[in-house]
Coordinates of C-alpha atoms in Angstrom, one line a residue:
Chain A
X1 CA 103.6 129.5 52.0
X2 CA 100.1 130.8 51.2
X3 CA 98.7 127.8 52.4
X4 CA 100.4 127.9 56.1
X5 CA 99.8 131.2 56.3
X6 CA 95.8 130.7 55.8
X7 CA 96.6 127.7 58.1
X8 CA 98.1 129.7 61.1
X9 CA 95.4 132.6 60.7
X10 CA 92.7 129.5 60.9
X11 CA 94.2 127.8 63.9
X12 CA 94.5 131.1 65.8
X13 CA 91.0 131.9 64.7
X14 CA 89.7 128.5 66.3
X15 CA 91.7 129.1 69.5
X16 CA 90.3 132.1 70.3
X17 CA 86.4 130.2 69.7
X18 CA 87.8 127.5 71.6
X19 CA 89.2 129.5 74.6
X20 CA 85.4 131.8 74.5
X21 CA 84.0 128.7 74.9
X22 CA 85.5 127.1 77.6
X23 CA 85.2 130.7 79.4
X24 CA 81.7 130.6 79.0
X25 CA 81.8 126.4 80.1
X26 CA 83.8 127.7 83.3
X27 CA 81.6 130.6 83.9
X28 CA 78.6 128.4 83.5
X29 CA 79.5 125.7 85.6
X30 CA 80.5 128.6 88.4
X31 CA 77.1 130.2 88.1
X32 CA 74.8 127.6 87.8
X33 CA 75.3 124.9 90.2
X34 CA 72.6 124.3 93.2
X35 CA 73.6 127.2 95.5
X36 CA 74.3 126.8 98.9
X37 CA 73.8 129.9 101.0
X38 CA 74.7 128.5 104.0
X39 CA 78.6 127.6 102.7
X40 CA 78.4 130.4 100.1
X41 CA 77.4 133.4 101.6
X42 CA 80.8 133.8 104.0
X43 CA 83.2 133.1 100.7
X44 CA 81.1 135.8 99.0
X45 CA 81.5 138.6 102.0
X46 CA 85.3 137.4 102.1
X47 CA 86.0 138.2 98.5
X48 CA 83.3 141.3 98.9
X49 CA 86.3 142.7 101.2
X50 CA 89.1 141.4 99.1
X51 CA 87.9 142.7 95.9
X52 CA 85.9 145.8 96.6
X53 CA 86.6 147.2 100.5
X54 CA 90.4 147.1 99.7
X55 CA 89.9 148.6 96.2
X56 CA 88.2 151.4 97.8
X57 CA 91.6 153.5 98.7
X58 CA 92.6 153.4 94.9
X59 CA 88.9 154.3 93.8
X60 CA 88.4 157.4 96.1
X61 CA 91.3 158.8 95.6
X62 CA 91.6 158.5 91.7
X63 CA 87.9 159.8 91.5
X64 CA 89.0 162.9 93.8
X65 CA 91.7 164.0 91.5
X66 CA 89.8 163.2 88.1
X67 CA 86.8 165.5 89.4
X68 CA 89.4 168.1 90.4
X69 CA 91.2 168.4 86.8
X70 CA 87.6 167.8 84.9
X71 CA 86.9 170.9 87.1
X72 CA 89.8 172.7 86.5
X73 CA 90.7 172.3 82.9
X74 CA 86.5 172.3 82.0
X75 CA 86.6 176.0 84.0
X76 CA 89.6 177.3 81.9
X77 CA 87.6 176.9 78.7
X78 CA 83.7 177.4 80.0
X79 CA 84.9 180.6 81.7
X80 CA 86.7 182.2 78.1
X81 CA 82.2 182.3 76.9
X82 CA 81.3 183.3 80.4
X83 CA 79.7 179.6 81.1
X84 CA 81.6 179.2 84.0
X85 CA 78.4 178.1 85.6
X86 CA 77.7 175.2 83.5
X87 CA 80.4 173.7 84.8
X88 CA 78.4 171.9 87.5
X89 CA 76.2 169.8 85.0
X90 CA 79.8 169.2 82.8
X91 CA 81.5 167.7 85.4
X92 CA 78.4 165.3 86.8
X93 CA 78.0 164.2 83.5
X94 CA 81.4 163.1 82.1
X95 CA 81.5 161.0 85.4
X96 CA 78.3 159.8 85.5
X97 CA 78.5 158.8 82.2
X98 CA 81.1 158.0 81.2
X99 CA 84.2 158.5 83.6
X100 CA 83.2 156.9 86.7
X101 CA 82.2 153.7 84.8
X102 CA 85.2 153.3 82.3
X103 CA 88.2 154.6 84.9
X104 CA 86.9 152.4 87.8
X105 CA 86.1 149.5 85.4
X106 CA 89.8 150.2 84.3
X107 CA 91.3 150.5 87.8
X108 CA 89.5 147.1 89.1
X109 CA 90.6 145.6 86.0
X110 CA 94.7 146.9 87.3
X111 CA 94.1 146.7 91.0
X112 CA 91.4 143.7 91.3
X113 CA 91.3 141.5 88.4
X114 CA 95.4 141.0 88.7
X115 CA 95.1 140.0 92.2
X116 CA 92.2 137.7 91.0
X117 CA 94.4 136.4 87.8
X118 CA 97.4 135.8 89.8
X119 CA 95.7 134.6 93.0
X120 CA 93.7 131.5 91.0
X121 CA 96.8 130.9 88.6
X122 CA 99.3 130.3 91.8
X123 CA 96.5 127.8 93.1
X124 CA 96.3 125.8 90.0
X125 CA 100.4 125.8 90.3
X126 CA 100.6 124.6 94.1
X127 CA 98.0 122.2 93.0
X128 CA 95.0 123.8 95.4
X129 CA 92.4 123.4 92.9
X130 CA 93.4 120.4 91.9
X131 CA 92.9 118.5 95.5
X132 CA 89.8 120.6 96.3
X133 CA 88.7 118.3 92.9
X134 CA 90.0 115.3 95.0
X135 CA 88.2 116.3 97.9
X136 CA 85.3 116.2 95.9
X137 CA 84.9 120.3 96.3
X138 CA 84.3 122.0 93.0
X139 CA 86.6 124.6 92.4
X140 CA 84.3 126.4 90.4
X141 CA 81.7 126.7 92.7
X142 CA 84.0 127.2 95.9
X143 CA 86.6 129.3 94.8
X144 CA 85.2 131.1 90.9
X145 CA 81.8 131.9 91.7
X146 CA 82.0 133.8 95.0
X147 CA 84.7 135.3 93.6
X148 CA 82.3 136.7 89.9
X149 CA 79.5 137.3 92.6
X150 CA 81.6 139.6 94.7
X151 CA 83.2 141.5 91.4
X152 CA 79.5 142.1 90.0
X153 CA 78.9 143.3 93.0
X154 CA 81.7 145.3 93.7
X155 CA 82.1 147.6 90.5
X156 CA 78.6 149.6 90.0
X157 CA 79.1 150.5 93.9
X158 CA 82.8 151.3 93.2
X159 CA 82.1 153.5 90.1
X160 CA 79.1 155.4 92.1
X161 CA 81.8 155.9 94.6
X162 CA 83.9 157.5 92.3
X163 CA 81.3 159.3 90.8
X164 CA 80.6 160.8 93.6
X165 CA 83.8 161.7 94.9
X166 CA 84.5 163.2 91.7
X167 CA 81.6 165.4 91.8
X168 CA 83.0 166.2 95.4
X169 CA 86.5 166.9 93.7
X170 CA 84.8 168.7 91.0
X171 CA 83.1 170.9 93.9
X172 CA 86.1 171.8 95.5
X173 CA 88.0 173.5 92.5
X174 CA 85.1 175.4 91.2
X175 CA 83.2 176.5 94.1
X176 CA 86.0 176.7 97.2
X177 CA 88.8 177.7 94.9
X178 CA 87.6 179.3 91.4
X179 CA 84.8 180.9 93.1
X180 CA 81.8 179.8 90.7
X181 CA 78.4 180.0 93.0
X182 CA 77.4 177.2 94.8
X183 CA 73.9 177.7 94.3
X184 CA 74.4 177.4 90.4
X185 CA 77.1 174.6 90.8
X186 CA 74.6 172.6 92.4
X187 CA 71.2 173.4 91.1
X188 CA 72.1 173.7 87.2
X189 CA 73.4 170.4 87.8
X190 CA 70.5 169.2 89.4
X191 CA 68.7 170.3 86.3
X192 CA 71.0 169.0 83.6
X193 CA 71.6 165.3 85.3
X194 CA 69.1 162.4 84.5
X195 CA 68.2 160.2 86.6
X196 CA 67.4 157.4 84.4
X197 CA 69.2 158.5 81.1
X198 CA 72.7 159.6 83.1
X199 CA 72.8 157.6 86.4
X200 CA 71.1 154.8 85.9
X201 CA 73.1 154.4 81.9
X202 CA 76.0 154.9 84.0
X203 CA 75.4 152.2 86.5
X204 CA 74.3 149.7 83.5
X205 CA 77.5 150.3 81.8
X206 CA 79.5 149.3 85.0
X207 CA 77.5 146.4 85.8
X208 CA 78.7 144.9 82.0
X209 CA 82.0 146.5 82.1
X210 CA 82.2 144.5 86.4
X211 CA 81.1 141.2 84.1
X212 CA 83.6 141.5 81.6
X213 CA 86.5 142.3 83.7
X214 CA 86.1 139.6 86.3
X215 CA 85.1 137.3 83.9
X216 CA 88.4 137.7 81.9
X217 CA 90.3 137.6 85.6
X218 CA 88.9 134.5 86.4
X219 CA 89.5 132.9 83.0
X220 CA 92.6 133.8 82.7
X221 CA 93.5 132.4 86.3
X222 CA 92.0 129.2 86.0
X223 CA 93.4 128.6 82.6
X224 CA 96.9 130.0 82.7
X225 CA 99.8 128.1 82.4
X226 CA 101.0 126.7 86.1
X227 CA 104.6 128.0 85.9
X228 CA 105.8 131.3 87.2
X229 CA 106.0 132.8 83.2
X230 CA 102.1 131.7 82.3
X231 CA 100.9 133.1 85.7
X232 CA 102.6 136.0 84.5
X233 CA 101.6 136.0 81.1
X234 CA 98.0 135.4 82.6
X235 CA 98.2 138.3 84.7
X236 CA 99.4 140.4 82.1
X237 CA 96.5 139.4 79.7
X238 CA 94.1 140.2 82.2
X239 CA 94.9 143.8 82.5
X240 CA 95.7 144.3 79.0
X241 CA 92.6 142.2 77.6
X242 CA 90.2 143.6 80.3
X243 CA 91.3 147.2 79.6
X244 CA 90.7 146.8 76.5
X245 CA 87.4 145.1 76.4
X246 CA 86.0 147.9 78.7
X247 CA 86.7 150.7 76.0
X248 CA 85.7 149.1 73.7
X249 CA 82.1 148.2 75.1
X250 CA 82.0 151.6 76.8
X251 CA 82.2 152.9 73.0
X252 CA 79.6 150.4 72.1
X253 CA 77.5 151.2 74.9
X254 CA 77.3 154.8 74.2
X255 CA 76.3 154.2 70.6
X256 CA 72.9 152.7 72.0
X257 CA 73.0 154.9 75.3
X258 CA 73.3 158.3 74.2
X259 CA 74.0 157.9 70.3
X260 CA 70.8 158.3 68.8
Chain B
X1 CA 94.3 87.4 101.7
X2 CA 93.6 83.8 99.4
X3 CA 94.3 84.7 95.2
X4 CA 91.6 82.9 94.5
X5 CA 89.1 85.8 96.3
X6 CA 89.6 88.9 94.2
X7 CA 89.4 91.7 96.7
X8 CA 90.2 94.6 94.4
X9 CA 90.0 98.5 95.2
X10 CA 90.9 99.3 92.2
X11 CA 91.1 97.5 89.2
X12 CA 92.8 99.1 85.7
X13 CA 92.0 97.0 82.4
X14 CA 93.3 97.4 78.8
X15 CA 94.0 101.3 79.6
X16 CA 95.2 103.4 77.1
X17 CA 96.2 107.4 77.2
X18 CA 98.3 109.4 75.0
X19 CA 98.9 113.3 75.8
X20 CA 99.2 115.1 71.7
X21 CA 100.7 112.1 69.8
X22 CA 102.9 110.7 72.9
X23 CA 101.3 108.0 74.4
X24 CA 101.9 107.2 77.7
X25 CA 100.3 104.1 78.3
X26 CA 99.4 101.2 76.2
X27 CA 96.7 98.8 77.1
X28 CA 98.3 98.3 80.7
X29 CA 96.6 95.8 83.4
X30 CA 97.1 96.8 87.0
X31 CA 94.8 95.6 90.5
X32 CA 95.1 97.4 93.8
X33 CA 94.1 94.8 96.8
X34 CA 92.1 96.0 99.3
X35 CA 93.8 97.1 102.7
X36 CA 97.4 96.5 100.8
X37 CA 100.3 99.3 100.1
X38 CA 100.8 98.7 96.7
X39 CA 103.4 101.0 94.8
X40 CA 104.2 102.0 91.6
X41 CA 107.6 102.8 90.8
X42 CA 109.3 103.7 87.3
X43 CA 111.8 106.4 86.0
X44 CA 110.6 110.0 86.4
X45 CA 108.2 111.5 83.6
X46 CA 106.9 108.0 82.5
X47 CA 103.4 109.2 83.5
X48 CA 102.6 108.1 87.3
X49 CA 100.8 111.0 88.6
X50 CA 98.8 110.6 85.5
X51 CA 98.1 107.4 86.6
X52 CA 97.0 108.9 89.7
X53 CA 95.1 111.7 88.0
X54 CA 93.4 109.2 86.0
X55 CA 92.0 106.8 88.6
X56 CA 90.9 109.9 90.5
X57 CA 88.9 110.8 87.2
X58 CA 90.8 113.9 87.0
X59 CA 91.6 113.3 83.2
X60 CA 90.2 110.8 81.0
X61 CA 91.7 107.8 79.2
X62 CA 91.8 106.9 75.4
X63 CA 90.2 103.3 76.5
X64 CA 89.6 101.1 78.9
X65 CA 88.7 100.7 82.3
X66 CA 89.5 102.0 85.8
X67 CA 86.9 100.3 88.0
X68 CA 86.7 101.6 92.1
X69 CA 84.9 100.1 94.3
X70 CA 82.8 98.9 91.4
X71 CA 82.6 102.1 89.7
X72 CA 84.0 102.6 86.2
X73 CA 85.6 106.1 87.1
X74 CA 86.1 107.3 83.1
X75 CA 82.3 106.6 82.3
X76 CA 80.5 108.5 85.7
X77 CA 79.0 112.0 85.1
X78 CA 80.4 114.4 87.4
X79 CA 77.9 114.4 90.3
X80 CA 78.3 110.7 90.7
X81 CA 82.3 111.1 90.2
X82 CA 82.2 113.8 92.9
X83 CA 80.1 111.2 95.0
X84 CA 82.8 108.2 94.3
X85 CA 85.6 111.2 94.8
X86 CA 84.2 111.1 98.6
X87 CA 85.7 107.6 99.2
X88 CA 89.2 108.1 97.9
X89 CA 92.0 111.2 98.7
X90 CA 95.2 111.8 97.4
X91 CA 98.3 113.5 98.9
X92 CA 99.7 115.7 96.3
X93 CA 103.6 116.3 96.0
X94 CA 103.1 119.7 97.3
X95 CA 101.4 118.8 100.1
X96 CA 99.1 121.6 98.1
X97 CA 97.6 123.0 101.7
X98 CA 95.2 125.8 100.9
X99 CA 97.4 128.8 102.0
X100 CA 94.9 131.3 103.5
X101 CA 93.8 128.6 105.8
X102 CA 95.9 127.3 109.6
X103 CA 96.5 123.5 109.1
X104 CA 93.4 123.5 111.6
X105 CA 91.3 124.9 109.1
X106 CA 92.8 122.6 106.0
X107 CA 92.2 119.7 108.2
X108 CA 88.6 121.1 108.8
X109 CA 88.1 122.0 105.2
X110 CA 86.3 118.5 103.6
X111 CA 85.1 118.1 106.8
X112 CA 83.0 121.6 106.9
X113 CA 82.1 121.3 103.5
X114 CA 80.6 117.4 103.6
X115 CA 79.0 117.2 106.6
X116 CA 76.9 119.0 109.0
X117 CA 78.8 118.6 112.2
X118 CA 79.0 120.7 114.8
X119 CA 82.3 122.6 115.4
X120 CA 82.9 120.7 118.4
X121 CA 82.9 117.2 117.0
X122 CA 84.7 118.7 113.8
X123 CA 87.5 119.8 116.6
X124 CA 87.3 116.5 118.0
X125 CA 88.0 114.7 114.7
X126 CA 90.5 117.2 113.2
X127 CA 92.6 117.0 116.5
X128 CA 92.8 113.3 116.3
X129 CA 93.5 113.2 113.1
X130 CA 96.7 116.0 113.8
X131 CA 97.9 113.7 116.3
X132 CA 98.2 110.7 114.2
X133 CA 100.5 112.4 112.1
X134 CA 101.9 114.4 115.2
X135 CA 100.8 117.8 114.6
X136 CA 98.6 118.9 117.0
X137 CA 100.9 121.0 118.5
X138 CA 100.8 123.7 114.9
X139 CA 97.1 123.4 114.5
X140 CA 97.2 127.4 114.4
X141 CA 100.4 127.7 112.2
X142 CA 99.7 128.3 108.7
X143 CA 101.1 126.3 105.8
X144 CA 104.2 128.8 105.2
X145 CA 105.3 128.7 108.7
X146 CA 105.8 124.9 108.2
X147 CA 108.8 122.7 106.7
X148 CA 108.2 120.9 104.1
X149 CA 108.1 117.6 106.3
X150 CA 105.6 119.0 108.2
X151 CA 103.9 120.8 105.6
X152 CA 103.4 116.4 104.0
X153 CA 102.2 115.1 107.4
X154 CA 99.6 118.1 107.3
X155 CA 98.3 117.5 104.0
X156 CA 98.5 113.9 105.2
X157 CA 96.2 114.3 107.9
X158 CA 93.7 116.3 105.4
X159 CA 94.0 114.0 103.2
X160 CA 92.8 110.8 105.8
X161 CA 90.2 113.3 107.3
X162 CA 86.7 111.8 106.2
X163 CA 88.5 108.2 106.1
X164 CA 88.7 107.7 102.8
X165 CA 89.1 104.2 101.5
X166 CA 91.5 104.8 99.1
X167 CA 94.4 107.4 99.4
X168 CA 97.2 107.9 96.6
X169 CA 100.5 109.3 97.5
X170 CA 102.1 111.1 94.8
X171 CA 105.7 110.9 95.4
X172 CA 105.8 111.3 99.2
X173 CA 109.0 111.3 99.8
X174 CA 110.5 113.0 97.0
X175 CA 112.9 116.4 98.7
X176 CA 112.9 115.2 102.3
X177 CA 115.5 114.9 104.5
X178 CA 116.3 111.5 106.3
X179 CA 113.9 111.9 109.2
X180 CA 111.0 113.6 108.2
X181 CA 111.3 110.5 105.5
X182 CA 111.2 107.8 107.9
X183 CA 108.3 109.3 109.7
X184 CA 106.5 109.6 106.0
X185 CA 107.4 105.8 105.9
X186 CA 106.0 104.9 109.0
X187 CA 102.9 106.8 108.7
X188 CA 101.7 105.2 105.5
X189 CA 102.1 102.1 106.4
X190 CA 100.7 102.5 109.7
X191 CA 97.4 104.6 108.8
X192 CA 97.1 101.6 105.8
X193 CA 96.6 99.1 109.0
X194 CA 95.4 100.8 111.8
X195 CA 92.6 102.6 109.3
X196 CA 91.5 100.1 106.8
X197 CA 92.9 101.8 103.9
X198 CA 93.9 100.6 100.6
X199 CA 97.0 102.7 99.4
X200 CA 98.5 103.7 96.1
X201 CA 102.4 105.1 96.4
X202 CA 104.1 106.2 93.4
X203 CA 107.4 107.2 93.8
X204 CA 110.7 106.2 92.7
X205 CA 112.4 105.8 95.9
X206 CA 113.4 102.2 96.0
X207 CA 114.4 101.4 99.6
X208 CA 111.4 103.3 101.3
X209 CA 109.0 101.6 98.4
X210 CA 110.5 98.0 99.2
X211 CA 110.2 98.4 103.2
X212 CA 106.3 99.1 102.7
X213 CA 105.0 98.1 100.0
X214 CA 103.0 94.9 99.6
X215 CA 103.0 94.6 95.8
X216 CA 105.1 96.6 93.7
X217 CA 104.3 97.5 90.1
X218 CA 107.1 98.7 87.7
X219 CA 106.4 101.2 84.7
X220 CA 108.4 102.0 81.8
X221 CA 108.0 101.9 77.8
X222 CA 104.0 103.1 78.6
X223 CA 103.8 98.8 80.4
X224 CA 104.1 97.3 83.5
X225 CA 107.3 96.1 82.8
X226 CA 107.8 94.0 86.2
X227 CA 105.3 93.4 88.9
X228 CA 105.2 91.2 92.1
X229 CA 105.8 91.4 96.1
X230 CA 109.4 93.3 96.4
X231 CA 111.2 89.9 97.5
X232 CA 109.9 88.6 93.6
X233 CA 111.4 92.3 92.1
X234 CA 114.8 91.7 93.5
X235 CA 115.4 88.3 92.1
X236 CA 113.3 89.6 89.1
X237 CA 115.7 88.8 85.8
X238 CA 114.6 91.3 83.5
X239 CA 117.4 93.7 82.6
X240 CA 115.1 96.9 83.0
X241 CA 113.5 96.1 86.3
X242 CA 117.5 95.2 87.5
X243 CA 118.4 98.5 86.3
X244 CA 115.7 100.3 88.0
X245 CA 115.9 98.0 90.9
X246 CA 120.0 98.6 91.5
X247 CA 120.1 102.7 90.0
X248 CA 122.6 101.8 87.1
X249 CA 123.1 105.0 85.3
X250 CA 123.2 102.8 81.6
X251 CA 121.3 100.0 80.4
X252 CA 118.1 99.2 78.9
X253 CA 117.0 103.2 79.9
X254 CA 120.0 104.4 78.3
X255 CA 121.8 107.6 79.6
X256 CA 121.7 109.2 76.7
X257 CA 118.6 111.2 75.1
X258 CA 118.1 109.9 71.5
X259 CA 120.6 111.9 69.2
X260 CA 122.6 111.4 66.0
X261 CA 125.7 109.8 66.2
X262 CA 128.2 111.3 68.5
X263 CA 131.6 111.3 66.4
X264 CA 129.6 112.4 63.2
X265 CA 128.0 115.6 65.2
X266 CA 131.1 116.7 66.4
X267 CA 133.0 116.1 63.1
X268 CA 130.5 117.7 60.7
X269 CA 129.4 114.8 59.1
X270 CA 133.1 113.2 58.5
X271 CA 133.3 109.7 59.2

């Protein structure tokens, strides 16, 4: 009884190892292969679209609401100790640092890495990837990698993006429509906001969080089950497993960032 | 062609693979002539697109040898197995056309990424190679606007697109109707002689098998259980290959999955 149970915890301990590593086998044989612009650079602009351009809608208008409730729910308690005009440098940095990383990391993870999870999986189940091998095409190089490339890139633009719009959001409720002064909105802000220690932090953390989350998308695709219930399954996983890993990091993250 | 000239494409010795603890071959012997339709036939789940899979060095066997064109495909690293890949194509039972592209572009696909053509010639060649299997007509249809007849002879013509000199067909007629079958029939054989090509055909339907093939193998029981030109299969004597041969429902396969006894489940155990 014992003895199965230390058995079961042991095999499940080994599958995880065992599935890290051929993630990191897949993800190495995407990445590291001769690359050929010339073939390359079109895949990489078509999944730039796919992944980013079209995530753009659900970006902007997620970071436009978040700014406006950080704005309005920060004002109702900053303006009880007559700080109302701190609210500026409040709502730049919970979304440089921390918001506009973790939510869009979260949001490409729902909207992005699902399609990505779901799009490889069904073409493992039709059998695509297997006759690209036939055709003597790697399908980590023709159909993974551009797709990695295109997430890395995609996310720390996405999460400036929102960042930004947020601020804009944040803008909007305090100044137009509580009233606080523009002038200190903007330049205690100005003040309070780091380049290196806010933005830049910010940007790092959605670079890892954009390697994380398309990582897990593309392993999951590549790797899931080729029946309609593991494609599900895989899909599921991604969000779940992808969510979760960028919390987690973003915790970690801030420990070194802004911890000490 | 003379027996006493070996002229081999592909040449399987002493092979051996198991999936978990089922094995599904055991030390079988198989040679594919060159420029011949050889098939293999056998009861479904025996393991032939694995046999497929295996000489196209998708998977790896337990031991021995799958020699093409004078390559042993389970010992090659992968850039030389992508090299030997180059020579040999297989049409999947899918058809497994790459949806986001128009059957142009599938056709185009190994071309574009192989060579360094310019997209005239590439039309030239793709064109051609649409009309031998008749569908030059839907070049700019996409793969779910087709049947699945038409979606076979478009895979087909991807699959024959850098002339390979090998090209498997996993169960090519399997789920089509009468006439898209005969035209599945007739293209094999006739892209076999008109292009050179040595082809594999697994599949388990016998009449269409038997009208093309030159040498038919028979699997079951992980062996060759009957081999020979199809005339030599019908007046083969083994039971099995007979059964196979003529579609009994009950013999040497028997109908039933293995199970306790019948009259004991259903009693409870009373005798």
């Amino acid at each position: 009884m014992i003895l199965n149970m230390f058995q079961s915890v042991g095999e499940a301990v080994f599958d995880r190892f065992a599935g890290v590593g051929r993630a990191s086998i897949m993800l190495f044989g995407a990445l590291f292969g001769i690359p050929n612009f010339r073939k390359g650079f079109p895949l990489f602009v078509k999944q730039v679209y796919v992944v980013g351009v079209q995530s753009l809608t659900i970006i902007m208008v997620s970071g436009l609401f978040i700014g406006m409730v950080l704005a309005l729910q920060g004002y109702t308690v900053l303006v009880d100790y007559g700080a109302e005009d701190s609210l500026g440098p409040m709502v730049g940095l919970s979304l440089l640092r921390e918001l506009g990383p973790v939510v869009t990391g979260l949001l490409f993870a729902g909207r992005a890495g699902s399609a990505l999870t779901a799009e490889i999986g069904l073409m493992k189940s039709t059998e695509q990837l297997s006759s690209m091998e036939m055709m003597a095409i790697d399908p980590l190089r023709r159909v993974v990698a551009p797709r990695f490339w295109a997430g890395l890139f995609c996310m720390p633009l996405l999460a400036i993006i929102f960042s930004t719009i947020g601020i804009f959001g944040g803008h909007l409720v305090g100044v137009e429509w509580l009233g606080i002064d523009a002038g200190n909105f903007w330049s205690i802000m100005q003040s309070k906001v780091d380049l290196v220690d806010d933005v830049f932090n910010g940007v790092i953390k959605s670079i890892v969080f954009a390697i994380v989350v398309t990582w897990i998308a593309l392993y999951k695709g590549y790797n899931a089950i080729p029946t309609a219930d593991g494609i599900s399954k895989a899909t599921t996983d991604t969000v779940v497993q992808a969510s979760l890993a960028v919390l987690g990091l973003d915790f970690v993250l801030t420990v070194f960032m802004f911890g000490g | 062609m003379p027996e006493s000239i070996p002229q081999y494409s592909v040449e399987i010795e002493q092979l051996s693979f198991s999936r978990g603890d089922r094995p599904i071959y055991t030390d079988i012997n198989m040679r594919f002539p060159k420029g011949k339709v050889t098939a293999i036939m056998g009861p479904s789940g025996i393991g032939k697109t694995t046999l497929l899979r295996l000489i196209g060095g998708q998977i790896k066997p337990d031991s021995g040898s799958i020699v093409f064109r004078g390559h042993n495909i389970p010992t090659l690293g992968r850039k030389k197995l992508y090299q030997v890949r180059q020579d040999m194509s297989m049409l999947f039972q899918s058809g497994a056309l790459f949806t986001d592209m128009s059957v142009f572009d599938n056709v185009a696909f190994a071309i574009r990424e192989h060579t360094k053509l310019p997209e005239d010639i590439i039309r030239t060649m793709v064109l051609l190679k649409l009309e031998a299997v008749g569908l030059r007509g839907a070049r700019d249809l996409m793969p779910h606007e087709l049947s699945g007849g038409m979606a076979r002879r478009a895979a087909l013509a991807r699959a024959i697109a850098l002339d390979p000199k090998l090209i498997m067909y996993d169960e090519p007629f399997a789920g089509q109707d009468p006439i898209s079958m005969g035209v599945i029939v007739r293209l094999i054989k006739q892209l076999n002689d008109s292009l050179g090509l040595t082809s594999i055909v697994v599949s388990h339907d016998v009449p269409e098998v038997m009208s093309i093939a030159d040498y038919v193998y028979i699997i079951a029981d992980q062996r060759v259980i009957g081999k020979g030109t199809p005339k030599e299969l019908l007046i083969n004597e083994s039971p099995l290959v007979q059964q196979f041969m003529q579609g009994l429902p009950d013999g040497p396969v028997p109908f039933h999955y293995k199970a306790e006894d019948y009259h004991c489940e259903l009693l409870g155990g009373i005798k």
